[in-house]
Amino acid sequence: MVAPSVPHSSPARGRGSGPEGTVTRGTTGTNRLRRMDRWIAHTLGPALRAAEQPPTAVDLGYGAAPWTAVELSNRLRAVRPDVRTVGVEIEPERVTAALPYAEPPLLTFRRGGFEVPLDGKGGALLIRAANVLRQYEEAAVGPVWERLCGRLAPGGLLVEGTCDEIGRRHVWVALGPEGPRTVTFAARLAGLAQPSELAERLPKALIHHNVPGRPVHAFLTDLDRAWSAAAPYGAFGARQRWIATCRSLSGSWPLADARGRWRQGEITVEWPALAP
């Protein structure tokens, strides 16, 4: 996957000097990003349907195999049949390996990095960067966010986050052209002992701030407390317990979603409430 090849405060190599970033492990797997994709299809659905021209979505740093780009394309086409998904990878061999799965013009693959190479002058309605920035210096995140947001079309969305190897636990930040908007925590509720287990999947912008006295730590602490208080709802299943937990938090934290998303094992918080 793509990642910053940078000193701690710079997003990548200079513009015009080739793809911005370096090659990483590229670990990937089928259905790993289903929770993020499901949220994207719901959140971006109105903008996808309203676009006058076929919109463009980018899977940035899809990894050693193209499965996440293929799945993103299929899921977005269920909302907007003519959406054009572009898988972008910095490693030429990975692009070559993905080409047999291309379905031009609906699904294509190309070499690139944080500069997000696209045909024409328009930006992308979606850039998804999953498991890209987590292993790099926190100081690189802001410049990379700014660079990627600059490649968004009006009304576009950048979704950047981290998940576990099989996609059961995931946390992501959603950003518009103006910057970060929300943070979403998503989990397979069966087997979740306490919500703060999601802390292991916090994106790079937040993970080092999960310490007492910081907002993200306070939120996860309150989430655990509400989960414990909602234990009686567990008799009706983990989903009902999660809904009760989220409802309890809605009075003290600025949640950006409601019961329909809580049912999916999600909770979304406005970014300013958790920002470092």
XYZ file of C-alpha atoms in Angstrom:
276
model
C 0.000 0.000 0.000
C 0.989 3.634 -0.369
C 2.625 5.324 2.592
C 4.566 8.522 3.117
C 8.223 8.482 2.119
C 8.903 11.547 4.169
C 10.694 13.314 6.930
C 8.394 13.521 9.928
C 6.690 16.749 8.873
C 6.430 16.397 5.082
C 3.756 14.471 3.198
C 5.879 12.931 0.447
C 8.392 13.585 -2.300
C 8.119 16.752 -4.274
C 5.406 17.029 -6.873
C 6.439 16.066 -10.373
C 9.104 13.608 -9.194
C 6.997 10.466 -9.637
C 4.482 8.732 -7.409
C 4.390 10.124 -3.892
C 5.025 7.435 -1.299
C 6.838 4.169 -0.765
C 5.969 0.501 -1.066
C 4.742 -1.257 2.067
C 3.736 -4.844 2.815
C 0.481 -4.598 0.898
C -1.368 -7.037 3.150
C -4.928 -7.440 1.924
C -7.791 -9.918 1.873
C -11.283 -10.429 0.538
C -14.134 -8.751 2.387
C -11.738 -7.040 4.775
C -13.156 -3.555 4.193
C -16.848 -4.484 4.098
C -17.753 -2.363 7.122
C -16.103 0.729 5.720
C -17.625 0.121 2.276
C -21.096 -0.308 3.750
C -20.767 3.017 5.566
C -19.398 4.752 2.459
C -22.261 3.518 0.279
C -24.775 4.836 2.811
C -23.067 8.169 3.558
C -21.996 9.011 0.019
C -25.093 7.539 -1.635
C -26.925 10.844 -2.188
C -23.851 12.465 -3.757
C -23.234 9.414 -5.950
C -26.794 9.434 -7.244
C -26.860 13.210 -7.751
C -23.619 13.464 -9.759
C -24.270 14.760 -13.284
C -21.343 12.831 -14.763
C -20.148 9.320 -13.850
C -18.413 9.871 -10.486
C -14.915 8.625 -9.703
C -13.919 6.617 -6.629
C -10.314 5.806 -5.709
C -9.010 2.852 -3.704
C -5.637 4.266 -2.714
C -3.038 1.655 -1.822
C -5.104 -1.474 -2.485
C -2.123 -3.706 -1.785
C -0.619 -6.862 -3.189
C -3.956 -8.109 -4.544
C -6.823 -6.080 -6.041
C -9.673 -7.550 -4.002
C -10.538 -4.397 -2.058
C -10.794 -2.335 -5.249
C -12.950 -4.975 -6.937
C -15.271 -5.113 -3.929
C -15.480 -1.316 -3.637
C -16.425 -1.091 -7.300
C -19.176 -3.681 -6.925
C -20.606 -2.094 -3.792
C -20.647 1.419 -5.210
C -22.178 0.224 -8.489
C -25.126 -1.074 -6.484
C -25.757 2.613 -5.659
C -24.624 4.240 -8.899
C -24.147 1.774 -11.808
C -21.794 3.984 -13.818
C -19.403 4.929 -10.988
C -15.793 4.572 -12.069
C -13.454 3.031 -9.512
C -9.690 3.445 -9.856
C -7.295 1.268 -7.891
C -4.036 3.145 -7.270
C -0.800 1.443 -6.207
C 2.771 2.681 -6.176
C 4.322 -0.723 -6.947
C 4.266 -1.413 -10.731
C 4.128 -5.195 -10.265
C 0.946 -4.866 -8.200
C -0.683 -2.810 -10.924
C 0.281 -5.395 -13.533
C -1.123 -8.220 -11.379
C -4.421 -6.349 -11.005
C -5.003 -5.659 -14.695
C -6.800 -8.978 -15.428
C -9.513 -7.861 -12.991
C -10.088 -4.519 -14.694
C -13.472 -3.700 -16.265
C -12.832 -0.483 -18.175
C -14.156 2.120 -17.728
C -15.896 1.005 -14.520
C -12.834 -0.503 -12.829
C -9.264 0.382 -13.754
C -5.842 0.196 -12.116
C -2.899 2.531 -12.364
C 0.385 3.389 -10.737
C 0.439 6.329 -8.375
C 0.547 7.569 -4.817
C -0.676 10.510 -2.790
C -0.830 12.680 -5.896
C -3.837 10.495 -6.947
C -3.405 10.404 -10.726
C -6.760 10.761 -12.494
C -7.815 11.413 -16.065
C -9.163 14.867 -16.789
C -9.398 17.861 -14.474
C -12.115 16.686 -12.112
C -11.414 15.281 -8.685
C -12.625 12.102 -7.047
C -15.962 11.898 -5.273
C -14.352 9.312 -2.994
C -10.806 8.499 -1.948
C -10.532 5.527 0.360
C -7.160 5.012 2.079
C -7.465 2.012 4.377
C -4.517 0.677 6.386
C -2.179 3.128 4.675
C -0.971 5.660 7.258
C -1.092 3.659 10.481
C 2.557 2.590 10.615
C 4.044 6.012 9.868
C 4.867 9.100 11.880
C 1.893 11.060 13.159
C 3.407 14.279 11.824
C 2.997 12.961 8.276
C -0.763 12.503 8.596
C -1.859 16.148 8.389
C 0.086 16.947 5.210
C -1.119 13.731 3.557
C -4.729 14.481 4.508
C -4.368 17.944 3.008
C -2.839 16.542 -0.168
C -5.591 13.966 -0.613
C -8.411 16.371 0.225
C -7.059 18.600 -2.525
C -7.859 15.823 -5.002
C -11.527 15.616 -4.008
C -14.359 16.837 -6.181
C -16.890 19.236 -4.635
C -18.945 17.206 -2.185
C -16.270 14.505 -2.151
C -15.142 12.382 0.756
C -11.785 11.053 1.961
C -12.092 8.024 4.245
C -8.875 7.058 6.056
C -8.649 4.416 8.739
C -7.437 1.093 10.024
C -8.949 -2.338 10.535
C -7.875 -5.742 11.770
C -6.794 -8.481 9.395
C -10.295 -9.881 8.810
C -12.277 -6.660 9.068
C -14.097 -7.269 12.337
C -12.870 -4.090 14.026
C -12.385 -0.837 12.225
C -11.994 2.888 12.989
C -11.902 5.580 10.314
C -11.909 9.341 9.871
C -14.082 10.933 7.193
C -12.849 14.178 5.659
C -14.304 16.611 3.172
C -12.380 19.137 1.062
C -12.354 21.386 4.141
C -10.822 18.755 6.457
C -11.872 16.107 9.000
C -15.545 15.719 9.828
C -16.248 12.556 11.796
C -14.728 9.446 13.376
C -16.532 6.107 13.040
C -16.028 3.051 15.232
C -17.354 -0.194 13.720
C -17.215 -3.751 15.015
C -18.609 -7.236 14.746
C -20.520 -7.132 18.010
C -20.489 -10.860 18.666
C -17.382 -11.547 20.717
C -16.783 -7.894 21.611
C -15.924 -7.892 25.309
C -15.827 -4.107 25.578
C -15.849 -1.323 22.982
C -12.444 0.044 24.009
C -10.934 -2.996 22.273
C -11.341 -0.852 19.164
C -8.548 1.377 20.473
C -6.056 -0.977 18.822
C -7.461 0.115 15.452
C -7.452 3.858 15.971
C -5.993 5.641 12.926
C -2.586 7.232 13.243
C -4.014 10.675 13.932
C -5.604 9.420 17.170
C -3.868 6.299 18.432
C -1.103 8.059 20.362
C -3.693 10.277 22.039
C -5.575 7.446 23.703
C -4.240 8.415 27.134
C -5.970 9.893 30.201
C -6.842 13.527 29.742
C -7.319 13.313 25.967
C -10.751 13.359 24.286
C -10.501 10.006 22.514
C -9.595 8.274 25.771
C -12.542 9.937 27.515
C -14.883 8.820 24.757
C -13.726 5.204 24.867
C -13.998 5.244 28.661
C -17.582 6.500 28.441
C -18.323 3.945 25.729
C -17.138 1.108 27.969
C -19.129 2.480 30.889
C -22.310 2.694 28.807
C -21.706 -0.809 27.428
C -21.454 -2.177 30.951
C -24.626 -0.362 32.026
C -26.445 -1.799 29.006
C -25.546 -5.389 29.948
C -29.205 -6.336 30.676
C -30.016 -5.681 27.011
C -27.596 -8.486 26.156
C -30.446 -10.900 26.836
C -31.922 -9.643 23.557
C -28.630 -9.884 21.686
C -25.438 -7.868 21.245
C -27.096 -5.567 18.717
C -29.730 -4.388 21.212
C -27.033 -3.877 23.812
C -25.021 -1.760 21.362
C -28.063 0.340 20.437
C -28.738 1.011 24.113
C -25.088 1.943 24.585
C -25.130 4.430 21.723
C -28.426 5.911 22.863
C -26.930 6.488 26.296
C -23.926 8.331 24.820
C -26.046 10.528 22.558
C -26.825 12.828 25.460
C -23.200 13.595 26.272
C -21.292 13.216 22.985
C -22.066 14.771 19.569
C -23.000 11.674 17.614
C -23.415 12.045 13.855
C -25.574 8.958 13.364
C -28.673 7.311 14.798
C -30.320 3.938 15.373
C -30.183 2.860 11.722
C -26.376 2.931 11.774
C -26.079 1.721 15.359
C -27.826 -1.452 14.217
C -24.827 -2.048 11.936
C -22.429 -2.049 14.880
C -21.289 1.504 14.243
C -21.062 4.739 16.180
C -19.934 7.989 14.548
C -18.700 11.017 16.489
C -18.115 14.547 15.245
C -14.381 15.104 14.744
C -14.011 18.221 16.935
C -15.097 16.184 19.970
C -12.189 13.747 19.538
C -9.570 15.884 17.829
C -6.161 15.867 19.574
